[in-house]
mmCIF file of C-alpha atoms in Angstrom:
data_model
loop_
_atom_site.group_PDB
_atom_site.id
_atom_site.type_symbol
_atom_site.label_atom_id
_atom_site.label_comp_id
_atom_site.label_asym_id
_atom_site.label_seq_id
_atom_site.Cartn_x
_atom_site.Cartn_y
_atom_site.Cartn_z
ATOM 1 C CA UNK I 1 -130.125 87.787 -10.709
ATOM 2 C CA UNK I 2 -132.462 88.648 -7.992
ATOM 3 C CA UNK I 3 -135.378 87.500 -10.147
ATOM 4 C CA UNK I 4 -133.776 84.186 -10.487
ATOM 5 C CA UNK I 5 -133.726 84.304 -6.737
ATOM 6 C CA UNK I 6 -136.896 85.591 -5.930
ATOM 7 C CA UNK I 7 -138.247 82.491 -8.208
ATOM 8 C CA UNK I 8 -136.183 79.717 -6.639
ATOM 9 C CA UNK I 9 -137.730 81.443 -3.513
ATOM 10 C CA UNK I 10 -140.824 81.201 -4.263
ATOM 11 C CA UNK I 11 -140.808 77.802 -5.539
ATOM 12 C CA UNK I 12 -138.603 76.131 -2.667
ATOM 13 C CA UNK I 13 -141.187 77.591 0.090
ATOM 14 C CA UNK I 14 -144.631 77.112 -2.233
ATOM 15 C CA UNK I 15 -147.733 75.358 -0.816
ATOM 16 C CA UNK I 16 -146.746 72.601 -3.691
ATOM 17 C CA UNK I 17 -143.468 72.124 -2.191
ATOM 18 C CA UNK I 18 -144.906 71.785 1.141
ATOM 19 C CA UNK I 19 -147.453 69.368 0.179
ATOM 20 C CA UNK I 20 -144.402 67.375 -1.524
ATOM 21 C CA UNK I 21 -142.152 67.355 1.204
ATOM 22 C CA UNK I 22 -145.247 66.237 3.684
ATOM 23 C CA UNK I 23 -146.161 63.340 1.814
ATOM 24 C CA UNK I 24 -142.193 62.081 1.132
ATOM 25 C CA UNK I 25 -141.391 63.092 5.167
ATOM 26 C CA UNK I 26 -144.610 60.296 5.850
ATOM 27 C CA UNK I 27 -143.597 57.752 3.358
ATOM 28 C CA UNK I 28 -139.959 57.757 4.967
ATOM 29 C CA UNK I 29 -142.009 57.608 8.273
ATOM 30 C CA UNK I 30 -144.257 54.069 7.284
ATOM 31 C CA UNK I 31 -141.451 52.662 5.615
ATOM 32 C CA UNK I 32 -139.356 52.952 8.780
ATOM 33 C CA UNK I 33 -142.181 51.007 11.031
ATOM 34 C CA UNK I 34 -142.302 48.345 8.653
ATOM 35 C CA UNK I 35 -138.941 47.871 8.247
ATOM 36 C CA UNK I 36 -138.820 47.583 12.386
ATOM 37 C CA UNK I 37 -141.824 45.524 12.721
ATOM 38 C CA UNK I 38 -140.304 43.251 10.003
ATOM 39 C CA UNK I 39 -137.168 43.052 12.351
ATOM 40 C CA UNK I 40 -138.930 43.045 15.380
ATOM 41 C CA UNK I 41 -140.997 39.875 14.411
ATOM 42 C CA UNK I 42 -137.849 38.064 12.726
ATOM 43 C CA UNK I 43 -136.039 38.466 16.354
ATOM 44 C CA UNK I 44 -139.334 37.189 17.630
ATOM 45 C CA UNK I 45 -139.038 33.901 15.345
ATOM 46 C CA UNK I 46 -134.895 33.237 16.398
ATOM 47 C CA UNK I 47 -136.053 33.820 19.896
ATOM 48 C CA UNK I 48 -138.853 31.212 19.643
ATOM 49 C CA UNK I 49 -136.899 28.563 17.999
ATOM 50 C CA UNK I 50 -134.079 28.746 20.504
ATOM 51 C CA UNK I 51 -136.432 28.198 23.030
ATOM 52 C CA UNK I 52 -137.508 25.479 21.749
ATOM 53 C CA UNK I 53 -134.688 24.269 20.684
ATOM 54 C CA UNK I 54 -133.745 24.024 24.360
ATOM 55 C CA UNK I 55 -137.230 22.530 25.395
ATOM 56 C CA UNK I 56 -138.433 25.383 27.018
ATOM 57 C CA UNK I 57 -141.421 27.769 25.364
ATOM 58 C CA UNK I 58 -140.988 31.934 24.821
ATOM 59 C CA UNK I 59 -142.842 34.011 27.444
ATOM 60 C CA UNK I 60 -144.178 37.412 26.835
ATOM 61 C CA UNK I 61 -144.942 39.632 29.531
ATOM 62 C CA UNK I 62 -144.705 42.918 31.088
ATOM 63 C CA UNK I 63 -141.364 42.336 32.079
ATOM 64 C CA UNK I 64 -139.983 41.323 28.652
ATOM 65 C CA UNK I 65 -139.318 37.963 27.014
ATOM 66 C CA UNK I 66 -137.692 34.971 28.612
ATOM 67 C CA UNK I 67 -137.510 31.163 28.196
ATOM 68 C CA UNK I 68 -139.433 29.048 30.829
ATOM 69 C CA UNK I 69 -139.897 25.495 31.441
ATOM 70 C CA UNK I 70 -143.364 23.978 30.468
ATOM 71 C CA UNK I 71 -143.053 22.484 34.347
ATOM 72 C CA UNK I 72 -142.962 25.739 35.320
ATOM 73 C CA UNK I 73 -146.005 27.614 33.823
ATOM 74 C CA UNK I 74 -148.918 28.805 36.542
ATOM 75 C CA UNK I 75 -152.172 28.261 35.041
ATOM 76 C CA UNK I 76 -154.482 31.752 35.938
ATOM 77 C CA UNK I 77 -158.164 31.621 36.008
#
């Protein structure tokens, strides 16, 4: 019995298993950002065509995203 243990042991906390576990803990970690950038830029799109559905274009700024007027825009130079 405690060689059966001593090799599940050694096996669960191996450099192998590390390796493993490293590679599956940064797979879960990309597939996560895409599946938020996917959502981000679909919320992006509805956002967009509501605005324009209302006849005002999507601003992006520092202080988030809004609907403004096209009368309303500042031209910077």
């Amino acid at each position: 019995m405690k060689n059966n243990l001593e090799t599940v042991f050694n096996f669960v906390f191996s450099f192998g298993m590390f390796v493993f576990l490293l590679c599956v803990g940064f797979f879960l970690l990309l597939s996560g950002m895409l599946v938020e950038e996917t959502k981000r830029k679909e919320l992006t799109q509805l956002r967009t065509e509501a605005c324009y559905a209302q006849g005002m274009v999507l601003v992006v700024s520092d202080a988030g995203e809004r609907c403004v007027a096209p009368a309303d825009l500042v031209k910077v130079k």
